[in-house]
Coordinates of C-alpha atoms and ligand atoms in Angstrom, one line a residue:
X48 CA 80.9 -2.2 -14.9
X49 CA 83.1 -2.8 -17.8
X50 CA 85.9 -5.3 -17.0
X51 CA 89.5 -4.5 -17.6
X52 CA 92.8 -6.4 -17.5
X53 CA 93.3 -4.9 -14.0
X54 CA 90.0 -6.4 -12.9
X55 CA 91.0 -9.8 -14.3
X56 CA 94.3 -9.6 -12.5
X57 CA 92.5 -8.8 -9.3
X58 CA 90.2 -11.8 -9.7
X59 CA 93.3 -14.0 -10.4
X60 CA 95.0 -12.7 -7.2
X61 CA 91.8 -13.4 -5.2
X62 CA 91.7 -17.0 -6.7
X63 CA 95.3 -17.5 -5.7
X64 CA 94.7 -16.2 -2.1
X65 CA 91.6 -18.4 -1.7
X66 CA 93.4 -21.5 -3.2
X67 CA 96.2 -21.0 -0.6
X68 CA 93.7 -20.6 2.3
X69 CA 91.5 -23.5 1.2
X70 CA 94.5 -25.9 1.0
X71 CA 95.7 -24.7 4.4
X72 CA 92.3 -25.4 5.9
X73 CA 91.4 -28.7 4.2
X74 CA 94.8 -30.5 4.2
X75 CA 95.4 -30.1 7.9
X76 CA 95.8 -33.7 9.1
X77 CA 96.6 -35.2 5.7
X78 CA 99.9 -37.2 5.6
X79 CA 102.8 -34.9 4.6
X80 CA 103.4 -36.9 1.4
X81 CA 99.9 -36.0 0.2
X82 CA 99.7 -32.4 1.4
X83 CA 103.1 -31.4 0.1
X84 CA 102.6 -32.8 -3.4
X85 CA 99.1 -31.4 -3.6
X86 CA 100.4 -27.9 -2.6
X87 CA 103.2 -28.2 -5.1
X88 CA 100.8 -29.2 -7.9
X89 CA 98.0 -26.7 -7.2
X90 CA 100.0 -23.7 -6.3
X91 CA 102.3 -23.9 -9.3
X92 CA 101.8 -20.9 -11.7
X93 CA 98.8 -22.0 -13.8
X94 CA 96.8 -19.6 -15.9
X95 CA 93.6 -20.3 -13.8
X96 CA 91.4 -20.1 -16.8
X97 CA 88.7 -22.4 -15.4
X98 CA 88.3 -20.6 -12.1
X99 CA 88.3 -17.3 -13.9
X100 CA 85.4 -18.7 -16.1
X101 CA 83.5 -19.7 -12.9
X102 CA 83.7 -16.1 -11.6
X103 CA 82.9 -14.5 -14.9
X104 CA 79.9 -16.8 -15.6
X105 CA 78.6 -16.0 -12.1
X106 CA 78.8 -12.3 -12.8
X107 CA 77.2 -12.7 -16.3
X108 CA 74.3 -14.5 -14.6
X109 CA 73.5 -11.8 -12.1
X110 CA 75.7 -13.3 -9.5
X111 CA 77.1 -9.8 -8.8
X112 CA 73.7 -8.5 -7.8
X113 CA 74.3 -6.0 -5.1
X114 CA 77.9 -5.6 -5.9
X115 CA 78.7 -2.0 -6.6
X116 CA 81.9 -0.5 -8.0
X117 CA 84.7 -0.6 -5.5
X118 CA 83.1 -3.3 -3.3
X119 CA 84.7 -6.7 -3.1
X120 CA 83.1 -10.0 -4.0
X121 CA 82.3 -12.6 -1.3
X122 CA 85.1 -15.2 -1.1
X123 CA 82.5 -18.0 -1.5
X124 CA 82.5 -17.6 -5.3
X125 CA 86.3 -17.8 -5.4
X126 CA 86.0 -21.0 -3.2
X127 CA 83.6 -22.5 -5.8
X128 CA 86.1 -21.5 -8.5
X129 CA 88.9 -23.2 -6.6
X130 CA 86.9 -26.4 -6.5
X131 CA 87.1 -26.6 -10.3
X132 CA 90.8 -25.7 -10.3
X133 CA 91.5 -28.7 -8.0
X134 CA 90.0 -31.1 -10.5
X135 CA 92.1 -29.5 -13.2
X136 CA 95.2 -29.8 -11.1
X137 CA 94.5 -33.5 -10.5
X138 CA 94.1 -34.1 -14.2
X139 CA 97.5 -32.5 -14.9
X140 CA 99.3 -34.5 -12.3
X141 CA 97.9 -37.8 -13.7
X142 CA 98.3 -36.7 -17.3
X143 CA 102.0 -36.2 -16.7
X144 CA 102.5 -39.7 -15.2
X145 CA 104.8 -42.2 -17.1
X146 CA 101.8 -44.4 -17.9
X147 CA 100.0 -41.4 -19.5
X148 CA 101.8 -38.7 -21.4
X149 CA 105.1 -39.1 -19.5
X150 CA 106.2 -35.5 -19.0
X151 CA 109.0 -34.1 -16.9
X152 CA 108.0 -30.4 -17.0
X153 CA 104.7 -28.7 -16.2
X154 CA 104.0 -25.0 -15.4
X155 CA 107.8 -24.3 -15.7
X156 CA 108.7 -26.9 -13.0
X157 CA 109.4 -30.5 -12.6
X158 CA 106.2 -32.6 -12.8
X159 CA 104.8 -33.9 -9.5
X160 CA 106.1 -37.5 -10.1
X161 CA 109.6 -36.2 -11.0
X162 CA 109.6 -34.2 -7.8
X163 CA 107.9 -36.6 -5.3
X164 CA 107.8 -39.9 -7.1
X165 CA 105.1 -41.8 -9.0
X166 CA 103.4 -43.1 -5.9
X167 CA 103.0 -39.7 -4.4
X168 CA 101.7 -38.2 -7.6
X169 CA 99.0 -41.0 -7.8
X170 CA 98.0 -40.3 -4.2
X171 CA 97.9 -36.5 -4.7
X172 CA 95.7 -36.8 -7.9
X173 CA 93.4 -39.3 -6.2
X174 CA 93.0 -37.1 -3.1
X175 CA 92.4 -34.0 -5.2
X176 CA 89.2 -35.2 -6.7
X177 CA 87.3 -35.8 -3.5
X178 CA 88.9 -32.6 -2.1
X179 CA 87.3 -30.7 -5.0
X180 CA 83.9 -32.0 -4.1
X181 CA 84.4 -31.1 -0.5
X182 CA 85.4 -27.5 -1.5
X183 CA 82.4 -27.1 -3.8
X184 CA 80.1 -28.3 -1.0
X185 CA 81.7 -25.8 1.4
X186 CA 81.4 -23.0 -1.2
X187 CA 77.7 -23.8 -1.8
X188 CA 77.1 -23.5 1.9
X189 CA 78.9 -20.2 2.1
X190 CA 76.9 -18.9 -0.9
X191 CA 73.7 -19.8 1.0
X192 CA 72.5 -22.2 -1.7
X193 CA 69.8 -24.7 -1.0
X194 CA 70.7 -28.4 -0.8
X195 CA 69.3 -29.2 -4.3
X196 CA 71.3 -26.2 -5.7
X197 CA 74.4 -27.4 -4.0
X198 CA 73.9 -31.0 -5.3
X199 CA 73.4 -29.6 -8.8
X200 CA 76.9 -27.9 -8.6
X201 CA 78.5 -31.2 -7.5
X202 CA 76.7 -33.1 -10.2
X203 CA 77.8 -30.7 -12.9
X204 CA 81.4 -31.0 -11.8
X205 CA 81.5 -34.8 -11.3
X206 CA 79.7 -35.6 -14.5
X207 CA 82.2 -33.5 -16.5
X208 CA 85.1 -35.1 -14.8
X209 CA 84.2 -38.8 -15.0
X210 CA 83.9 -41.5 -17.6
X211 CA 81.5 -39.5 -19.7
X212 CA 83.8 -36.5 -19.5
X213 CA 87.5 -35.9 -18.8
X214 CA 88.5 -39.4 -17.7
X215 CA 86.7 -40.9 -20.7
X216 CA 88.2 -38.3 -23.1
X217 CA 91.7 -39.1 -21.7
X218 CA 91.1 -42.8 -22.4
X219 CA 90.0 -42.1 -26.0
X220 CA 93.1 -39.8 -26.4
X221 CA 95.5 -42.6 -25.3
X222 CA 93.7 -45.2 -27.5
X223 CA 94.0 -42.9 -30.5
X224 CA 97.8 -42.6 -30.2
X225 CA 99.7 -43.9 -33.3
X226 CA 96.7 -44.4 -35.5
X227 CA 94.7 -42.4 -38.1
X228 CA 91.9 -40.3 -36.6
X229 CA 89.4 -38.2 -38.5
X230 CA 88.2 -34.7 -37.5
X231 CA 85.0 -36.0 -36.0
X232 CA 86.8 -38.5 -33.7
X233 CA 89.4 -35.8 -32.8
X234 CA 86.7 -33.4 -31.7
X235 CA 85.0 -36.1 -29.6
X236 CA 88.4 -36.6 -27.8
X237 CA 88.8 -32.9 -27.2
X238 CA 85.2 -32.6 -26.0
X239 CA 85.8 -35.2 -23.3
X240 CA 89.3 -34.5 -22.2
X241 CA 89.2 -30.7 -22.3
X242 CA 85.9 -29.0 -23.2
X243 CA 83.6 -30.7 -20.6
X244 CA 85.5 -29.3 -17.6
X245 CA 85.6 -25.8 -19.2
X246 CA 81.9 -26.1 -19.9
X247 CA 81.2 -27.2 -16.4
X248 CA 83.1 -24.2 -15.0
X249 CA 80.7 -21.9 -16.9
X250 CA 77.6 -23.8 -15.9
X251 CA 78.6 -23.9 -12.3
X252 CA 79.1 -20.1 -12.2
X253 CA 75.7 -19.6 -13.7
X254 CA 73.9 -22.1 -11.5
X255 CA 75.6 -20.7 -8.4
X256 CA 74.3 -17.3 -9.3
X257 CA 70.7 -18.6 -9.6
X258 CA 70.7 -18.0 -13.3
X259 CA 67.7 -19.2 -15.2
X260 CA 67.8 -22.4 -17.3
X261 CA 68.1 -20.4 -20.5
X262 CA 71.2 -18.6 -19.2
X263 CA 72.7 -21.9 -17.9
X264 CA 72.2 -23.5 -21.3
X265 CA 73.7 -20.5 -23.1
X266 CA 76.8 -20.6 -20.9
X267 CA 77.0 -24.4 -21.4
X268 CA 77.2 -23.8 -25.2
X269 CA 79.6 -20.9 -24.7
X270 CA 81.8 -23.2 -22.5
X271 CA 81.7 -26.2 -24.9
X272 CA 82.8 -24.1 -27.9
X273 CA 85.5 -22.3 -25.9
X274 CA 86.7 -25.6 -24.5
X275 CA 87.1 -27.0 -28.0
X276 CA 88.9 -23.9 -29.0
X277 CA 91.1 -24.2 -26.0
X278 CA 92.4 -27.6 -27.1
X279 CA 92.9 -26.6 -30.7
X280 CA 95.1 -23.7 -29.5
X281 CA 96.9 -26.1 -27.1
X282 CA 97.7 -28.3 -30.0
X283 CA 98.9 -25.3 -32.1
X284 CA 101.1 -24.2 -29.2
X285 CA 102.6 -27.6 -28.9
X286 CA 104.0 -27.1 -32.4
X287 CA 104.8 -23.3 -32.3
X288 CA 105.5 -22.6 -28.6
X289 CA 108.9 -22.8 -26.8
X290 CA 109.5 -24.7 -23.6
X291 CA 110.3 -21.3 -22.0
X292 CA 107.0 -19.7 -23.0
X293 CA 104.9 -22.9 -22.4
X294 CA 106.6 -24.1 -19.2
X295 CA 106.5 -27.6 -20.6
X296 CA 108.2 -29.5 -23.4
X297 CA 107.0 -28.8 -26.9
X298 CA 106.5 -31.2 -29.8
X299 CA 105.1 -33.9 -27.4
X300 CA 102.0 -34.6 -29.5
X301 CA 104.1 -35.6 -32.5
X302 CA 106.5 -37.7 -30.3
X303 CA 103.5 -39.5 -28.8
X304 CA 101.8 -40.0 -32.2
X305 CA 98.7 -38.0 -31.1
X306 CA 96.3 -36.7 -33.7
X307 CA 95.8 -33.0 -33.5
X308 CA 94.3 -30.2 -35.7
X309 CA 97.6 -29.0 -36.9
X310 CA 98.5 -32.5 -37.9
X311 CA 95.2 -33.2 -39.7
X312 CA 94.6 -29.9 -41.4
X313 CA 97.8 -27.8 -41.0
X314 CA 98.5 -24.8 -38.8
X315 CA 96.5 -22.2 -40.8
X316 CA 93.3 -24.1 -40.9
X317 CA 93.7 -25.1 -37.2
X318 CA 94.0 -21.3 -36.4
X319 CA 90.9 -20.7 -38.4
X320 CA 89.1 -23.5 -36.6
X321 CA 90.0 -21.9 -33.2
X322 CA 88.7 -18.5 -34.4
X323 CA 85.4 -20.0 -35.6
X324 CA 84.9 -21.8 -32.3
X325 CA 85.7 -18.6 -30.3
X326 CA 83.3 -16.6 -32.4
X327 CA 80.6 -19.3 -31.8
X328 CA 81.2 -18.9 -28.0
X329 CA 81.0 -15.1 -28.3
X330 CA 77.7 -15.3 -30.1
X331 CA 76.2 -17.2 -27.3
X332 CA 76.9 -14.5 -24.7
X333 CA 75.9 -11.6 -26.8
X334 CA 72.6 -11.0 -24.9
X335 CA 74.3 -11.2 -21.5
X336 CA 76.2 -8.6 -19.5
X337 CA 79.3 -10.8 -20.0
X338 CA 82.4 -8.6 -20.4
X339 CA 84.5 -11.0 -18.3
X340 CA 83.5 -14.0 -20.5
X341 CA 84.2 -12.0 -23.6
X342 CA 87.6 -11.0 -22.3
X343 CA 88.4 -14.7 -21.4
X344 CA 87.3 -15.9 -24.9
X345 CA 89.8 -13.5 -26.4
X346 CA 92.5 -14.7 -24.0
X347 CA 91.9 -18.3 -25.0
X348 CA 92.1 -17.4 -28.7
X349 CA 95.2 -15.3 -28.4
X350 CA 97.1 -17.1 -25.7
X351 CA 100.8 -17.8 -26.2
X352 CA 101.1 -20.3 -23.3
Ligands
GRG1522 C1 94.0 -41.4 -14.0 C2 92.1 -42.7 -15.0 C3 92.8 -41.5 -14.9 C4 92.4 -40.4 -15.6 C5 93.0 -39.1 -15.6 C6 94.7 -37.3 -16.8 C7 93.2 -37.2 -17.0 C8 92.3 -38.1 -16.4 C9 92.8 -36.3 -17.9 C10 93.7 -35.4 -18.6 C11 92.9 -34.3 -19.1 C12 93.9 -33.3 -19.7 C13 95.2 -33.0 -19.0 C14 93.5 -32.6 -20.8 C15 94.3 -31.5 -21.4 C16 93.6 -30.2 -21.0 C17 94.6 -29.1 -21.1 C18 94.7 -28.4 -22.4 C19 95.3 -28.8 -20.1 C20 96.2 -27.6 -20.0 O1 95.4 -26.6 -19.3 P1 96.0 -25.1 -19.1 O2 96.7 -24.6 -20.3 O3 97.0 -25.4 -17.9 O4 94.8 -24.3 -18.6 P2 97.5 -24.4 -16.7 O5 98.8 -25.0 -16.3 O6 97.6 -23.0 -17.2 O7 96.5 -24.6 -15.7

């Protein structure tokens, strides 16, 4: 079945529905301060790129086997996708903190620490990471995966999120503020803080579908290239976007003295770099029935927010 924008919108709606239900189920019993700030952070209007990638990678890896036109997917794959979105949500909450990038606006709203206070934002972020692991474990059970297959999903997610991934990338990013950085170092920062979680989203979808190792590796390379492109476009939008379109303050990278592609090579060459990376991602999925992944690559390249 060829995917359309309508199909993508339906998948996004299903992700929103399962996010809401998952938080209702899993936050029961958590202190109000934690559950309210988590709901506020997670349910804010994000683009949901990472969970959309999980679902699209699942389908590209035969995860839709047995799904015929007009039938609905099992919620289990959306649950898995939500697990990744919870990690992403945590990273945004902590990224916005005064000791990190110190931002007041995110997704068109006050950031979590502006709304609930710094302490609540730290608690919310800290609780979101284990919650994500819990949700991935539940999704694996619902998908009927074996214990080793479930453990592999958790490992892909935690490896991408930790010191060798997103957290490590964030540290490199902060350490690079205010000093000269070359393109190689910049790309290493982008790989850690942004690309690894995007890559993990693709690998998790493929692994959950029971995709073979060649397909998982292909989607890993697709995700890595797309993740790098995602951050280049993010840096471009920080220069060219408006607070209205972005839902957050623009020009922050320059204010914080961050190295970016537009700063190092100019806007035109940064745009060219994003195009090259997206083409590299697209070449990886050529042999697969991957209309959803193709559509998402175009969205990442052309996005305005
Ligand atoms: C607290 C020790 C410690 C570490 C925290 C904060 C952190 C680790 C990592 C930050 C990683 C980060 C925020 C990278 C930027 C990635 C990025 C471009 C985010 C924006 O993603 P979008 O555009 O956002 O998908 P929406 O709002 O649409 O979901």
